[in-house]
Coordinates of C-alpha atoms and ligand atoms in Angstrom, one line a residue:
M1 CA -17.3 -16.3 -30.7
A2 CA -17.3 -17.8 -26.9
D3 CA -19.1 -21.0 -26.5
R4 CA -22.6 -20.2 -26.0
M5 CA -22.9 -23.9 -24.1
A6 CA -20.1 -23.0 -21.5
F7 CA -22.5 -22.6 -18.7
F8 CA -22.3 -27.1 -19.1
T9 CA -18.3 -27.4 -19.7
T10 CA -16.5 -24.5 -17.7
P11 CA -16.8 -25.0 -14.0
R12 CA -17.2 -21.3 -12.0
A13 CA -13.2 -20.3 -10.5
E14 CA -13.0 -17.1 -8.6
R15 CA -10.0 -14.7 -8.3
A16 CA -6.8 -15.7 -6.6
R17 CA -5.9 -14.6 -3.4
R18 CA -2.9 -14.0 -2.3
D19 CA -1.2 -16.9 0.6
A20 CA -3.0 -15.9 3.5
H21 CA 0.2 -16.0 5.3
E22 CA 1.6 -13.5 3.0
R23 CA -1.2 -11.2 3.5
V24 CA -1.2 -10.7 7.4
G25 CA 2.3 -9.5 6.9
D26 CA 0.9 -6.8 4.4
W27 CA -1.6 -3.9 3.9
R28 CA -1.8 -4.3 0.3
E29 CA -5.4 -5.9 -1.0
V30 CA -5.6 -9.7 -0.4
Y31 CA -6.0 -10.5 -4.1
R32 CA -3.2 -11.9 -6.7
P33 CA -2.5 -8.7 -8.7
G34 CA -3.4 -9.6 -12.4
A35 CA -5.3 -12.8 -11.8
L36 CA -8.3 -12.3 -12.8
L37 CA -7.8 -11.4 -16.5
P38 CA -6.7 -14.4 -17.4
V39 CA -9.9 -16.3 -16.8
V40 CA -12.4 -13.9 -16.4
G41 CA -13.7 -14.1 -20.5
G42 CA -14.1 -18.4 -19.5
Q43 CA -16.5 -17.1 -17.0
A44 CA -18.2 -14.8 -18.1
G45 CA -18.9 -17.0 -21.0
R46 CA -20.7 -19.0 -18.2
C47 CA -23.7 -16.6 -18.9
M48 CA -26.7 -17.8 -20.3
D49 CA -28.7 -14.8 -21.4
C50 CA -31.6 -15.5 -19.5
G51 CA -34.1 -14.0 -20.9
L52 CA -35.7 -12.9 -17.1
P53 CA -32.4 -12.3 -16.0
F54 CA -32.6 -12.3 -12.1
C55 CA -29.5 -11.0 -11.8
H56 CA -30.3 -7.5 -13.4
D57 CA -33.1 -6.8 -10.7
A58 CA -31.1 -7.9 -7.7
C59 CA -28.2 -5.2 -8.0
P60 CA -30.2 -2.0 -6.9
L61 CA -28.2 -0.2 -9.3
G62 CA -29.9 -2.3 -12.3
N63 CA -26.4 -3.5 -13.6
I64 CA -27.2 -5.0 -17.3
V65 CA -24.8 -8.1 -16.0
P66 CA -26.0 -10.2 -18.6
E67 CA -25.0 -7.9 -21.5
W68 CA -21.2 -7.1 -19.9
N69 CA -21.0 -10.4 -19.6
R70 CA -21.6 -11.0 -23.3
L71 CA -19.5 -8.7 -24.4
V72 CA -16.3 -9.8 -22.1
A73 CA -17.1 -13.5 -23.1
D74 CA -16.7 -12.1 -26.6
G75 CA -13.6 -10.2 -26.2
D76 CA -15.2 -6.2 -26.5
W77 CA -14.0 -5.1 -23.2
R78 CA -14.6 -1.9 -24.2
A79 CA -18.0 -1.9 -25.1
A80 CA -18.3 -3.8 -21.5
A81 CA -16.9 -0.8 -20.0
S82 CA -19.4 1.5 -21.6
R83 CA -22.6 -1.0 -20.5
L84 CA -21.5 -0.7 -17.0
L85 CA -20.1 2.6 -16.6
A86 CA -23.7 3.4 -17.6
T87 CA -25.0 1.9 -14.3
N88 CA -22.5 2.5 -11.9
N89 CA -20.1 5.2 -11.3
F90 CA -17.9 3.0 -8.6
P91 CA -17.6 -0.1 -10.3
E92 CA -13.7 -0.5 -8.9
F93 CA -15.4 -0.1 -5.6
T94 CA -18.6 -2.5 -6.1
G95 CA -16.2 -4.9 -7.9
R96 CA -14.3 -5.1 -4.4
L97 CA -16.4 -4.9 -2.1
C98 CA -20.0 -5.7 -2.5
P99 CA -21.9 -8.6 -1.7
A100 CA -23.4 -9.6 -4.6
P101 CA -26.6 -10.7 -4.4
C102 CA -27.0 -10.7 -8.5
E103 CA -25.1 -14.0 -8.0
S104 CA -27.3 -15.5 -4.9
A105 CA -29.7 -14.7 -7.5
C106 CA -28.4 -15.7 -10.9
V107 CA -30.6 -18.5 -12.3
L108 CA -27.6 -21.1 -12.5
A109 CA -27.6 -20.5 -8.8
I110 CA -31.0 -22.4 -8.5
D111 CA -29.1 -26.0 -8.8
G112 CA -25.1 -24.9 -8.9
A113 CA -22.6 -22.1 -8.8
A114 CA -23.2 -18.8 -10.0
V115 CA -21.5 -16.5 -12.8
T116 CA -18.7 -14.7 -10.6
I117 CA -20.7 -11.7 -11.9
K118 CA -18.3 -9.4 -9.2
N119 CA -15.3 -10.8 -10.8
V120 CA -16.0 -9.8 -14.0
E121 CA -17.5 -6.5 -13.4
L122 CA -14.1 -5.7 -11.3
A123 CA -11.9 -6.6 -14.3
I124 CA -13.7 -4.5 -16.5
A125 CA -13.5 -1.5 -14.2
D126 CA -10.0 -2.2 -14.0
R127 CA -9.4 -2.5 -17.5
A128 CA -11.2 0.4 -17.6
W129 CA -9.1 2.7 -16.2
E130 CA -5.8 1.0 -17.2
S131 CA -6.9 1.6 -20.7
G132 CA -8.3 5.4 -20.3
W133 CA -11.7 4.6 -21.2
D134 CA -13.1 5.6 -17.9
R135 CA -12.2 9.3 -18.5
P136 CA -13.2 12.4 -16.7
R137 CA -17.1 13.6 -18.1
P138 CA -17.1 17.5 -17.6
P139 CA -20.6 19.0 -19.1
D140 CA -20.7 20.9 -22.3
V141 CA -23.6 23.0 -20.6
P142 CA -23.3 24.7 -17.4
S143 CA -27.3 25.4 -15.4
G144 CA -26.1 27.9 -13.7
R145 CA -27.5 25.8 -10.7
R146 CA -25.1 25.6 -7.5
V147 CA -25.8 22.4 -5.5
A148 CA -24.7 21.8 -2.2
V149 CA -23.6 18.2 -1.1
V150 CA -22.9 17.3 2.5
G151 CA -20.7 13.7 2.7
S152 CA -18.5 12.5 1.1
G153 CA -19.3 8.9 1.3
P154 CA -20.4 6.5 -1.8
A155 CA -23.5 8.0 -2.0
G156 CA -22.7 11.7 -1.5
L157 CA -19.8 10.8 -4.2
A158 CA -22.2 9.6 -6.5
A159 CA -24.9 11.9 -6.3
A160 CA -21.8 14.6 -6.8
Q161 CA -20.6 13.1 -9.9
Q162 CA -23.8 13.1 -11.6
L163 CA -25.3 16.6 -10.7
T164 CA -21.8 17.7 -11.7
R165 CA -22.3 15.6 -15.2
A166 CA -25.5 17.2 -15.6
G167 CA -24.4 21.1 -15.7
H168 CA -24.9 21.6 -12.0
A169 CA -21.9 23.6 -9.6
T170 CA -21.8 21.3 -7.4
T171 CA -19.5 21.4 -4.1
V172 CA -19.1 18.5 -1.8
Y173 CA -18.7 19.4 2.0
E174 CA -17.2 16.6 4.3
R175 CA -16.1 17.0 7.9
A176 CA -13.3 14.6 8.0
D177 CA -9.8 15.7 6.7
R178 CA -10.2 13.9 3.4
P179 CA -13.1 12.3 1.3
G180 CA -14.7 9.0 0.8
G181 CA -16.5 8.2 4.5
L182 CA -16.2 4.9 5.0
L183 CA -14.6 3.8 2.0
R184 CA -11.7 5.9 3.0
Y185 CA -11.5 6.0 7.2
G186 CA -13.7 2.7 7.5
I187 CA -12.9 -0.1 5.4
P188 CA -9.3 -1.5 5.6
P189 CA -6.6 -0.7 3.0
F190 CA -6.7 -4.8 2.2
R191 CA -10.1 -4.8 0.9
L192 CA -9.4 -1.8 -0.8
E193 CA -6.5 0.8 -1.5
K194 CA -7.4 4.2 -0.7
H195 CA -5.9 4.8 -3.9
R196 CA -8.4 3.9 -6.1
L197 CA -10.4 6.5 -4.1
D198 CA -7.6 8.9 -5.0
R199 CA -8.2 8.0 -8.3
R200 CA -11.5 9.0 -8.7
L201 CA -11.4 11.6 -6.6
D202 CA -9.2 13.6 -9.6
Q203 CA -11.5 12.1 -11.4
M204 CA -14.0 13.7 -10.0
R205 CA -12.2 17.0 -9.7
E206 CA -11.5 17.4 -12.8
E207 CA -15.1 17.4 -14.1
G208 CA -15.6 20.2 -11.9
T209 CA -16.7 18.9 -8.4
G210 CA -15.3 20.7 -5.7
F211 CA -14.7 19.4 -2.2
R212 CA -14.6 21.4 1.3
C213 CA -13.1 19.2 3.9
G214 CA -13.1 19.9 7.2
V215 CA -16.2 21.5 7.7
R216 CA -18.8 19.9 9.7
V217 CA -22.3 21.2 8.3
G218 CA -23.7 22.8 11.0
R219 CA -21.0 24.2 12.7
D220 CA -18.3 24.9 11.0
V221 CA -21.5 26.4 8.4
A222 CA -25.2 26.7 9.3
A223 CA -26.7 24.6 7.5
G224 CA -29.2 26.8 6.9
E225 CA -26.7 29.5 5.4
L226 CA -25.5 26.8 3.3
R227 CA -28.9 25.8 2.1
A228 CA -29.4 29.2 1.2
G229 CA -26.1 29.8 -0.6
C230 CA -27.4 27.0 -3.5
D231 CA -30.1 26.2 -5.3
A232 CA -30.4 22.6 -3.6
L233 CA -28.7 20.5 -1.4
V234 CA -27.9 17.0 -1.2
V235 CA -28.0 15.5 2.9
A236 CA -25.8 12.3 2.7
V237 CA -24.2 12.0 6.5
G238 CA -24.1 8.8 6.8
A239 CA -25.3 6.4 9.6
T240 CA -22.8 6.1 12.3
A241 CA -24.1 6.5 15.4
C242 CA -22.6 3.2 16.9
R243 CA -25.1 0.5 18.5
E244 CA -23.6 0.1 22.6
L245 CA -23.0 -2.5 25.1
P246 CA -23.9 -1.1 28.7
L247 CA -22.3 -3.4 30.5
P248 CA -20.1 -3.3 33.7
G249 CA -16.8 -2.4 32.9
R250 CA -17.8 -0.9 29.1
D251 CA -15.4 2.0 30.2
L252 CA -12.6 0.6 31.2
P253 CA -9.3 1.6 29.0
G254 CA -8.8 -1.0 26.6
V255 CA -12.6 -1.3 25.0
H256 CA -13.4 0.7 22.3
Q257 CA -15.9 0.7 19.2
A258 CA -14.9 -0.9 16.1
I259 CA -15.4 1.9 13.9
A260 CA -12.3 4.2 15.9
Y261 CA -10.2 1.3 16.0
L262 CA -11.1 0.8 11.9
T263 CA -10.2 4.6 11.5
W264 CA -7.0 4.6 13.4
A265 CA -5.9 1.9 11.4
N266 CA -7.0 3.4 8.3
R267 CA -4.8 6.7 9.4
V268 CA -1.9 4.7 9.6
D269 CA -2.1 4.2 6.4
E270 CA -2.8 7.0 5.0
G271 CA 0.7 8.4 7.0
D272 CA -0.7 10.4 9.4
R273 CA 0.8 8.5 11.9
P274 CA 3.7 6.3 12.2
D275 CA 1.4 3.7 14.0
S276 CA -2.1 3.4 16.0
P277 CA -3.1 4.2 19.4
L278 CA -5.1 1.4 19.8
S279 CA -3.3 -1.0 18.0
A280 CA -3.7 -4.5 19.2
E281 CA 0.1 -5.1 18.5
G282 CA 1.1 -7.9 21.5
R283 CA -2.8 -7.8 22.5
H284 CA -4.7 -10.7 23.2
V285 CA -8.4 -9.1 21.3
V286 CA -12.0 -9.8 21.4
I287 CA -14.1 -8.6 18.8
V288 CA -17.7 -8.6 20.0
G289 CA -20.0 -8.8 17.0
G290 CA -20.6 -10.7 13.1
G291 CA -20.6 -8.9 10.4
D292 CA -18.6 -7.2 7.9
T293 CA -17.3 -4.8 10.3
A294 CA -15.9 -7.1 12.7
A295 CA -14.2 -9.1 10.1
D296 CA -12.4 -6.2 9.2
C297 CA -11.3 -5.2 12.9
L298 CA -10.0 -9.2 13.1
G299 CA -8.1 -8.8 9.5
T300 CA -7.0 -5.6 11.4
A301 CA -5.9 -6.8 14.6
L302 CA -3.8 -10.1 12.6
R303 CA -1.9 -7.5 11.0
Q304 CA -1.1 -5.6 13.9
G305 CA 0.1 -8.9 15.3
A306 CA -2.2 -9.3 17.8
A307 CA -1.4 -12.4 20.1
S308 CA -5.1 -13.8 19.6
V309 CA -8.0 -12.7 18.4
T310 CA -11.6 -14.3 19.4
Q311 CA -14.4 -13.2 17.3
L312 CA -18.3 -13.2 19.4
D313 CA -21.5 -14.0 17.2
I314 CA -24.5 -13.5 19.1
N315 CA -25.9 -15.3 16.1
P316 CA -25.8 -19.2 16.1
R317 CA -23.5 -20.4 13.3
P318 CA -25.8 -20.3 9.5
P319 CA -26.3 -23.3 7.6
E320 CA -23.6 -24.2 5.1
R321 CA -26.7 -24.0 2.1
R322 CA -30.0 -22.1 1.4
A323 CA -32.8 -22.9 4.2
A324 CA -36.0 -24.1 3.2
G325 CA -37.4 -20.7 4.1
Q326 CA -35.3 -18.5 1.8
P327 CA -35.8 -19.8 -1.8
W328 CA -33.9 -18.6 -4.6
P329 CA -33.6 -15.4 -5.5
V330 CA -33.4 -14.3 -2.3
H331 CA -30.0 -13.3 -1.0
P332 CA -29.5 -16.4 1.5
K333 CA -28.3 -15.9 5.3
V334 CA -25.6 -18.8 5.2
Y335 CA -22.6 -19.1 6.5
R336 CA -19.2 -17.3 4.9
E337 CA -16.4 -17.1 5.3
T338 CA -14.4 -13.9 4.8
T339 CA -10.4 -13.3 3.6
S340 CA -9.9 -11.9 7.3
H341 CA -11.3 -15.6 8.2
E342 CA -9.3 -17.4 6.0
E343 CA -6.6 -15.2 8.0
A344 CA -7.3 -15.6 10.9
G345 CA -6.9 -19.7 10.4
A346 CA -3.8 -19.4 8.4
A347 CA -2.5 -17.9 11.3
A348 CA -4.5 -20.2 14.5
A349 CA -5.1 -16.5 16.0
G350 CA -8.3 -17.8 17.7
P351 CA -11.5 -19.1 17.3
R352 CA -15.0 -17.6 16.1
V353 CA -17.7 -18.5 18.3
F354 CA -20.9 -18.3 17.1
A355 CA -24.0 -18.3 19.7
A356 CA -22.0 -16.3 22.3
V357 CA -23.4 -13.3 24.3
A358 CA -20.9 -10.8 26.2
V359 CA -22.1 -10.0 29.3
G360 CA -19.1 -7.9 31.0
F361 CA -15.5 -6.7 30.7
E362 CA -13.1 -7.1 33.9
A363 CA -10.3 -4.8 34.8
G364 CA -6.7 -6.4 35.6
P365 CA -4.6 -4.6 38.6
D366 CA -3.8 -1.5 36.6
G367 CA -7.5 -0.5 36.1
R368 CA -7.0 -1.9 32.8
L369 CA -9.5 -3.5 30.6
A370 CA -8.2 -7.6 31.4
A371 CA -10.9 -10.4 30.3
V372 CA -14.4 -10.0 28.5
R373 CA -16.6 -12.5 30.3
F374 CA -19.0 -13.9 27.6
A375 CA -21.8 -16.8 28.2
E376 CA -23.8 -18.9 25.6
A377 CA -26.5 -17.4 24.1
Q378 CA -30.1 -19.5 24.1
P379 CA -33.1 -18.6 22.0
P380 CA -35.6 -17.1 21.9
D381 CA -34.1 -13.8 23.6
R382 CA -30.6 -14.6 22.8
G383 CA -29.9 -13.7 26.8
P384 CA -27.0 -15.7 28.5
R385 CA -27.8 -19.1 29.2
P386 CA -27.0 -19.5 33.1
G387 CA -24.0 -22.1 34.3
T388 CA -22.3 -21.8 30.7
E389 CA -19.9 -17.7 31.5
R390 CA -16.5 -17.9 31.0
S391 CA -13.9 -15.1 31.0
L392 CA -11.3 -14.9 27.5
P393 CA -7.9 -12.7 28.6
A394 CA -8.2 -9.3 26.8
G395 CA -6.0 -6.5 26.3
L396 CA -8.6 -4.8 23.7
A397 CA -12.1 -5.2 23.7
L398 CA -13.9 -3.9 20.2
L399 CA -17.7 -3.4 20.0
A400 CA -19.3 -4.5 16.6
L401 CA -22.4 -4.1 17.0
G402 CA -23.3 -2.2 14.1
F403 CA -25.2 1.5 13.3
A404 CA -28.4 2.9 14.5
G405 CA -28.8 5.7 12.2
P406 CA -27.7 8.9 12.0
E407 CA -25.4 10.6 14.7
P408 CA -28.1 11.8 16.7
D409 CA -26.0 15.2 18.0
Q410 CA -25.8 16.0 14.1
E411 CA -26.8 20.5 13.9
L412 CA -28.2 20.5 10.3
I413 CA -31.0 17.8 11.3
P414 CA -32.6 20.6 13.7
Q415 CA -30.7 23.1 11.5
L416 CA -32.6 22.2 7.9
G417 CA -35.7 21.1 9.9
L418 CA -35.5 17.7 9.1
A419 CA -37.5 15.0 10.9
T420 CA -35.9 11.1 11.4
G421 CA -37.7 8.1 11.6
P422 CA -38.5 5.7 14.6
D423 CA -35.0 3.8 13.4
G424 CA -33.1 7.0 13.9
A425 CA -32.9 7.6 9.6
L426 CA -33.7 10.9 8.4
T427 CA -37.3 10.7 6.6
R428 CA -37.8 12.0 3.3
D429 CA -40.4 10.9 0.5
D430 CA -40.3 8.0 -2.1
G431 CA -38.1 10.4 -4.4
F432 CA -35.4 11.1 -1.9
A433 CA -37.2 14.7 -0.8
T434 CA -37.9 15.9 3.0
G435 CA -40.4 18.5 4.1
T436 CA -37.3 21.5 3.1
D437 CA -38.0 22.9 0.4
G438 CA -35.1 21.6 -1.7
V439 CA -33.3 19.9 0.5
F440 CA -32.5 16.1 -0.3
V441 CA -31.0 12.7 1.7
A442 CA -29.4 10.0 0.5
G443 CA -27.5 6.9 1.4
D444 CA -27.7 5.2 4.7
A445 CA -28.5 8.4 6.2
G446 CA -31.8 7.8 5.3
R447 CA -32.0 4.4 4.5
G448 CA -30.0 3.3 7.9
Q449 CA -27.1 1.4 7.7
S450 CA -26.5 -0.5 4.5
L451 CA -24.2 -0.8 1.6
I452 CA -22.3 1.0 -0.8
V453 CA -24.0 -0.9 -3.5
W454 CA -26.8 0.6 -2.4
A455 CA -25.4 3.6 -1.4
V456 CA -24.5 4.8 -5.3
A457 CA -28.0 3.4 -6.2
E458 CA -29.3 6.1 -4.1
G459 CA -27.0 9.1 -4.8
R460 CA -27.9 8.4 -8.3
A461 CA -31.4 8.5 -7.8
A462 CA -31.4 11.3 -5.2
A463 CA -29.7 13.3 -8.2
A464 CA -32.2 12.7 -10.7
A465 CA -34.5 14.0 -8.3
V466 CA -32.4 17.3 -8.0
D467 CA -32.5 17.9 -11.6
R468 CA -36.1 17.4 -12.1
Y469 CA -36.6 19.7 -8.8
L470 CA -34.0 22.1 -10.9
R471 CA -34.9 22.2 -14.1
G472 CA -38.6 20.2 -14.2
V473 CA -37.2 17.3 -16.4
T474 CA -34.2 15.1 -15.9
E475 CA -32.2 13.0 -18.2
L476 CA -30.5 11.0 -15.3
P477 CA -31.3 7.5 -14.6
A478 CA -32.9 6.7 -11.1
P479 CA -32.1 2.9 -10.4
I480 CA -34.4 3.0 -7.4
R481 CA -37.0 4.6 -5.2
A482 CA -36.3 5.7 -1.9
S483 CA -38.7 2.8 -0.2
A484 CA -37.1 0.3 -2.8
R485 CA -35.0 -2.5 0.0
A486 CA -33.4 -5.8 -1.0
L487 CA -34.8 -9.0 -1.6
T488 CA -33.9 -11.2 1.2
L489 CA -36.3 -12.6 3.7
Ligands
LIG1 C1 -16.1 -1.4 8.7 C2 -17.3 -1.2 7.9 C3 -16.9 -2.1 6.4 C4 -17.7 -2.1 5.3 N1 -17.5 -2.7 4.4 C5 -18.3 -3.0 3.9 C6 -18.2 -4.2 2.4 O1 -17.4 -4.3 2.2 N2 -19.6 -3.8 1.1 C7 -19.8 -3.1 1.3 O2 -20.9 -3.0 1.0 N3 -20.6 -2.0 2.2 C8 -19.8 -2.1 3.6 N4 -19.6 -1.4 4.9 C9 -21.0 -0.1 4.7 C10 -20.5 1.1 3.5 O3 -19.6 1.4 4.0 C11 -22.2 2.0 3.5 O4 -23.3 1.7 3.5 C12 -21.7 3.0 2.8 O5 -20.2 3.7 3.0 C13 -22.5 4.3 2.9 O6 -22.3 5.5 2.4 P1 -22.8 6.3 2.6 O7 -22.1 7.7 2.0 O8 -24.2 6.8 3.1 O9 -21.9 7.0 4.3 P2 -21.0 7.4 5.0 O10 -19.7 6.5 3.9 O11 -21.2 6.9 6.0 O12 -20.1 8.6 4.1 C14 -20.7 9.5 5.1 C15 -19.9 10.9 5.3 O13 -20.4 12.2 6.0 C16 -19.5 13.1 6.5 N5 -20.5 13.7 7.8 C17 -21.3 13.1 8.4 N6 -21.8 14.4 8.6 C18 -21.4 15.8 8.2 C19 -21.6 16.8 8.5 N7 -22.9 17.5 9.4 N8 -20.5 17.4 7.8 C20 -20.0 17.5 6.6 N9 -20.1 16.3 6.8 C21 -20.5 15.4 7.3 C22 -19.0 11.6 7.5 O14 -18.0 12.3 7.8 C23 -18.6 10.7 5.9 O15 -17.7 11.1 5.3 C24 -19.1 -1.4 5.7 C25 -19.2 -0.2 6.7 C26 -18.3 -0.1 7.8 C27 -18.4 0.2 9.2
LIG2 S1 -22.8 -3.8 -8.0 FE1 -22.9 -5.6 -6.4 S2 -25.0 -7.1 -6.7 FE2 -24.6 -5.5 -8.7 S3 -23.6 -6.7 -10.1 FE3 -21.9 -5.3 -9.0 S4 -21.8 -7.3 -7.7 FE4 -23.5 -7.7 -8.9

């Protein structure tokens, strides 16, 4: 039996990372293999098993965190895996990539260090795979109904896995050559090695989910035809309409959207090309943006051998600790350093500039990008403060400004009679149904740019809605309503 007072006696310890200098020399995941297991039992034991577990509520999937913490602390890994897999289709992705709002809501975080919930989740997920506990679960009885899912990101995959397991003959349509959405071509391999995604896809195929890649629904196959040929259709096309930066020089060769840059880097990792046509090698790189995508560009540029990398973040540097207006248990806006920033520090590759607004791109004599001009961003509108403009040499500028909903040229939107809201997201009711009979929307396409954990929760909940539509009742779990929002201020 584990020490029930471990929260007094055991300090928080996080998963060990490989040395930053070593990491930038390869594309493997940044964590030290096997480093988690020796410590994780003690870390799980820090969970107080609170009467009102706010962590559970802060997780969009409703992961039953205190239960699996207790089981891990007591060494019953198999039962822990069973609890985790009951609420999360893909804990190997969330355990690596989730920003862990559950940890912000952990009661220990009120005046100390939260339980390392995400690390425990990952340890359970990896152990479940290694031990053969996360097995294919084909349905016992086919329902005789057919469902099409458009889009193979985490939302489409979660919806498809739930629907297949419930007995519906489910096919995923994906316009790219491989399934996975942003897990495949957005997030770099040093944060998610793609064999983990392939393993999960193999499991789904074994359960009976069909995949048709290289099919853009709306163009290669009419969306109305697809709907007519099945009993229900889930639209999970993501929200990858990139925000633009209409500044002088935006069209110069050398200025690119971050997602195009990351896609090429991922394609090199997949073995499709020997090198990227947008490589940072030997170039001064300026990244405009301050979020996850910008950090992924930074880590990628360092690995490609950039001469320097500078990140311009229009926001002021956040505080180190929760500000007064962001009390526990909300997920606060605090200063966070990603593994890419850690690597940039180790490589002395360039600074992260806060409160910096780009004002233009300058050409060199060859007509290519040669410099990025920027200025201090002044409140309240974050416009350039007069007299503060300067230039940074740049052979590559990457725009990582976020996304403005599903791509507006999606032919399937008019073909299915779907509506978009003021934010560009596809309109659905609180039960994920659109105004078109039998058509449902899940993931970033309906929510707007979000997170993997929300996409998986949406996929699961949309699958429950589809199952109810097809059978009149459902036993599938629906962790969220479409209108549910994160606990932030
Ligand atoms: C660079 C980057 C890093 C990120 N890092 C993190 C992170 O660390 N943690 C985190 O939680 N979240 C992260 N996110 C966000 C996360 O990846 C998304 O919220 C999530 O992938 C959304 O899932 P989705 O299934 O809704 O859409 P997507 O993953 O975008 O998948 C949509 C799929 O639909 C396909 N598609 C589109 N139109 C059609 C069509 N007409 N026919 C057929 N297929 C179509 C697309 O090709 C794509 O494969 C990151 C995002 C980016 C861009
Ligand atoms: S999925 Fe994210 S929020 Fe949920 S328990 Fe895991 S790390 Fe926490």
